[in-house]
PDB file of C-alpha atoms in Angstrom:
ATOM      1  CA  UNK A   1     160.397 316.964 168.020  1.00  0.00           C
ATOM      2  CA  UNK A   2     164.335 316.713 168.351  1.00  0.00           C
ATOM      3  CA  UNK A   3     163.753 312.883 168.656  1.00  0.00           C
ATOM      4  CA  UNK A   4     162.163 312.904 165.061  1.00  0.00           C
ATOM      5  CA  UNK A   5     164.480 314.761 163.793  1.00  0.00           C
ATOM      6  CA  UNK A   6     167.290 312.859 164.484  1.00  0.00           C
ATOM      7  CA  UNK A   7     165.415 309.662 163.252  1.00  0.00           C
ATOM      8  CA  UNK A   8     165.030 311.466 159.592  1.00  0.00           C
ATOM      9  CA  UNK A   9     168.694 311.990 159.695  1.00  0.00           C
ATOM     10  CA  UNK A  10     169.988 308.382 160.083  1.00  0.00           C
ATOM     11  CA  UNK A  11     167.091 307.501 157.662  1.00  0.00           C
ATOM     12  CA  UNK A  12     169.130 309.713 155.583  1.00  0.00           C
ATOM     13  CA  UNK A  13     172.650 308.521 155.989  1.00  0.00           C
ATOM     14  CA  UNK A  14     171.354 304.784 155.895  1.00  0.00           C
ATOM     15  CA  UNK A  15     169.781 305.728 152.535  1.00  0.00           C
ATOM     16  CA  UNK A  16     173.405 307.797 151.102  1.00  0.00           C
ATOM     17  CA  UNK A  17     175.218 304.538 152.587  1.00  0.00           C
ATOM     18  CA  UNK A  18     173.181 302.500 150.411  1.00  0.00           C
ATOM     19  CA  UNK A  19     173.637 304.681 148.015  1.00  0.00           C
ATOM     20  CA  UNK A  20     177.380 305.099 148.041  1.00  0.00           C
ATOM     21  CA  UNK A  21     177.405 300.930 148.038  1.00  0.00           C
ATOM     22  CA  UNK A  22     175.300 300.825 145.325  1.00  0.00           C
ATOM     23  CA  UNK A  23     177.418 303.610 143.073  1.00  0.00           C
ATOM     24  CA  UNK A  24     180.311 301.235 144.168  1.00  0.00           C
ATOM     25  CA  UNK A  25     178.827 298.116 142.935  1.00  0.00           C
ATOM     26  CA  UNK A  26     178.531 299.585 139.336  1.00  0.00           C
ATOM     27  CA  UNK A  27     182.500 301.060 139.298  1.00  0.00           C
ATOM     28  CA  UNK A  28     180.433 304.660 138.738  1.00  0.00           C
ATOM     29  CA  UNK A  29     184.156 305.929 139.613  1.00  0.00           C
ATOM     30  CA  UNK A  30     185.794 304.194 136.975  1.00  0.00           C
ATOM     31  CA  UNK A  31     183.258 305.073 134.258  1.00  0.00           C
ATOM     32  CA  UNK A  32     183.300 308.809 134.847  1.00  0.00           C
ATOM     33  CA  UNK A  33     187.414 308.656 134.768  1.00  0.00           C
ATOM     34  CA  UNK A  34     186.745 306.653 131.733  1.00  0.00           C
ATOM     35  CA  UNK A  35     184.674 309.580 130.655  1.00  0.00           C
ATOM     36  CA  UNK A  36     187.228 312.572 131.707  1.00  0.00           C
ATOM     37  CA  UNK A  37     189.784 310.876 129.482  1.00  0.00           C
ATOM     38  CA  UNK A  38     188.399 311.036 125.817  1.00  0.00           C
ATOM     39  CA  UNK A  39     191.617 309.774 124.458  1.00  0.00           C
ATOM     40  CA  UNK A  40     191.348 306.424 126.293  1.00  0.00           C
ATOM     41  CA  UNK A  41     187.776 306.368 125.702  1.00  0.00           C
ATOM     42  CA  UNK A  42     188.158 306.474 122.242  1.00  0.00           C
ATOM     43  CA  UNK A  43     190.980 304.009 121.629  1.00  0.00           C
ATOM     44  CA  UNK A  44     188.814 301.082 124.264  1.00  0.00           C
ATOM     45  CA  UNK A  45     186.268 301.961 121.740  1.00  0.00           C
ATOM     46  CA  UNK A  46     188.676 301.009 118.771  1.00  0.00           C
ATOM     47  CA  UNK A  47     189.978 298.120 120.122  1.00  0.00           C
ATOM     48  CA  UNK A  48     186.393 296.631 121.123  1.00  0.00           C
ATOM     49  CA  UNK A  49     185.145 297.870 117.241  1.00  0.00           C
ATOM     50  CA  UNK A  50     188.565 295.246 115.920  1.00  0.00           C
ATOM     51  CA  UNK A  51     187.360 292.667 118.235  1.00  0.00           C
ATOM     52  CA  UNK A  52     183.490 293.084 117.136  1.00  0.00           C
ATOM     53  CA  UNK A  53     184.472 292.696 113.776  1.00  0.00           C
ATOM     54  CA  UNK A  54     186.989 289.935 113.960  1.00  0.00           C
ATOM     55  CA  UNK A  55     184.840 287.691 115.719  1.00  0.00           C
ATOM     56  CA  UNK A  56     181.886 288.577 112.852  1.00  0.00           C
ATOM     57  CA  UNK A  57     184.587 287.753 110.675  1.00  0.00           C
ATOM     58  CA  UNK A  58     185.525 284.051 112.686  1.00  0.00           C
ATOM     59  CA  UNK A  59     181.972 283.560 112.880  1.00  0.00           C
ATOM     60  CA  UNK A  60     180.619 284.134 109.321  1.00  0.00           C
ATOM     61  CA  UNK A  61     183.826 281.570 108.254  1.00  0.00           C
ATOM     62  CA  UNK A  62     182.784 278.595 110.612  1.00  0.00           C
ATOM     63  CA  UNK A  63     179.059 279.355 109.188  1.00  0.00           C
ATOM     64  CA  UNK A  64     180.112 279.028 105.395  1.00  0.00           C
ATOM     65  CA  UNK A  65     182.107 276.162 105.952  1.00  0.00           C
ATOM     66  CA  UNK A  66     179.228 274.251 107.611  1.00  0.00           C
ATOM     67  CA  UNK A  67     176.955 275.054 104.868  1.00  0.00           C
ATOM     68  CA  UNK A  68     179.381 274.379 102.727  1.00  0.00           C
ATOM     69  CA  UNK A  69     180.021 270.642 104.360  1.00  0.00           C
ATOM     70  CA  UNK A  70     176.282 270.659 104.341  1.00  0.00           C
ATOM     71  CA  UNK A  71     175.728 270.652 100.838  1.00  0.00           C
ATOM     72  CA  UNK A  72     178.611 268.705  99.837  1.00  0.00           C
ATOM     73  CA  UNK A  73     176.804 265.993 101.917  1.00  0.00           C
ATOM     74  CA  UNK A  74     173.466 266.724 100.384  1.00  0.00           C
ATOM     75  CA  UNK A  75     175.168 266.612  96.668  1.00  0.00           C
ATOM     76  CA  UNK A  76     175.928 262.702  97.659  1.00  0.00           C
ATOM     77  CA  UNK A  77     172.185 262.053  97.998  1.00  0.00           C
ATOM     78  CA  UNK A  78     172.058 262.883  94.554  1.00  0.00           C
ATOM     79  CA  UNK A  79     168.687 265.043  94.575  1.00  0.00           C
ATOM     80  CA  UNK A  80     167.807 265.772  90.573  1.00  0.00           C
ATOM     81  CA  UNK A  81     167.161 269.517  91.063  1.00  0.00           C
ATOM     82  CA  UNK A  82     169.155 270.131  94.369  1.00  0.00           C
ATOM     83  CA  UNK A  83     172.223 268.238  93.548  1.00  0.00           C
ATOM     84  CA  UNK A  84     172.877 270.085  90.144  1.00  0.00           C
ATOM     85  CA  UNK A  85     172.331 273.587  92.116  1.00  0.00           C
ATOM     86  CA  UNK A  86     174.638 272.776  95.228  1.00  0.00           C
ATOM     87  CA  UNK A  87     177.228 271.176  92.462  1.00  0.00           C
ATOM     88  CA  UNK A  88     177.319 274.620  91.129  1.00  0.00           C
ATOM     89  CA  UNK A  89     177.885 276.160  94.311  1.00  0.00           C
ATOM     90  CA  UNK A  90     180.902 274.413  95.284  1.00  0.00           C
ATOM     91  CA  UNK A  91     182.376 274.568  91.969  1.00  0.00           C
ATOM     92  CA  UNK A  92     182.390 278.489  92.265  1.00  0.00           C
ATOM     93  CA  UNK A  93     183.533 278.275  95.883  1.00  0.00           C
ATOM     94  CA  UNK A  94     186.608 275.946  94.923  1.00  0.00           C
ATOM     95  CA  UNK A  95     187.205 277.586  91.953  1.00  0.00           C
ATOM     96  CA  UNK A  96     187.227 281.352  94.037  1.00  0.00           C
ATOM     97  CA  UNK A  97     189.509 279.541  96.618  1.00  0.00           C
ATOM     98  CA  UNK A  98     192.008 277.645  94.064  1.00  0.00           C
ATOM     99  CA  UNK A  99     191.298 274.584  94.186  1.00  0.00           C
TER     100      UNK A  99
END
């Protein structure tokens, strides 16, 4: 019975040591400092919040000027309905940006 006993209990400490490994792998130890110290918790989530919105920002500009070259190139195929429509378009976007 002893012998069994002993078996369960390295079956044990194999499965913590895993365990502990594991908790290491994720940084658990970082994340629940992270979570102890609201103040820094709060300003990494103010600094990722500027950097979420300044890439949106990047990103939404290198969309519009594609379209924008898009349908400057489509205006030169000189498409009845479409061209008159798009000619429209960048007239209000040069006239918003000063051109």
């Amino acid at each position: 019975m002893k012998v069994g006993v002993e078996v369960e209990r390295e079956n044990i400490a194999e499965a913590a040591e895993k365990l502990v490994v594991k908790l290491e792998q994720v940084k658990i130890k970082e994340y629940v400092e992270m979570l102890e110290n609201p103040g820094r918790l709060i300003f990494l989530n103010f600094l990722l919040g500027i950097g979420r919105g300044i890439g949106a920002a990047i990103g939404f500009s290198v969309v519009s000027v594609v379209l924008i070259y898009l349908l400057k190139h489509l205006l030169v195929l000189n498409l009845p309905v479409i061209s008159d429509f798009i000619a429209k378009i960048i007239q209000l976007v040069n006239l918003r940006l000063g051109y």
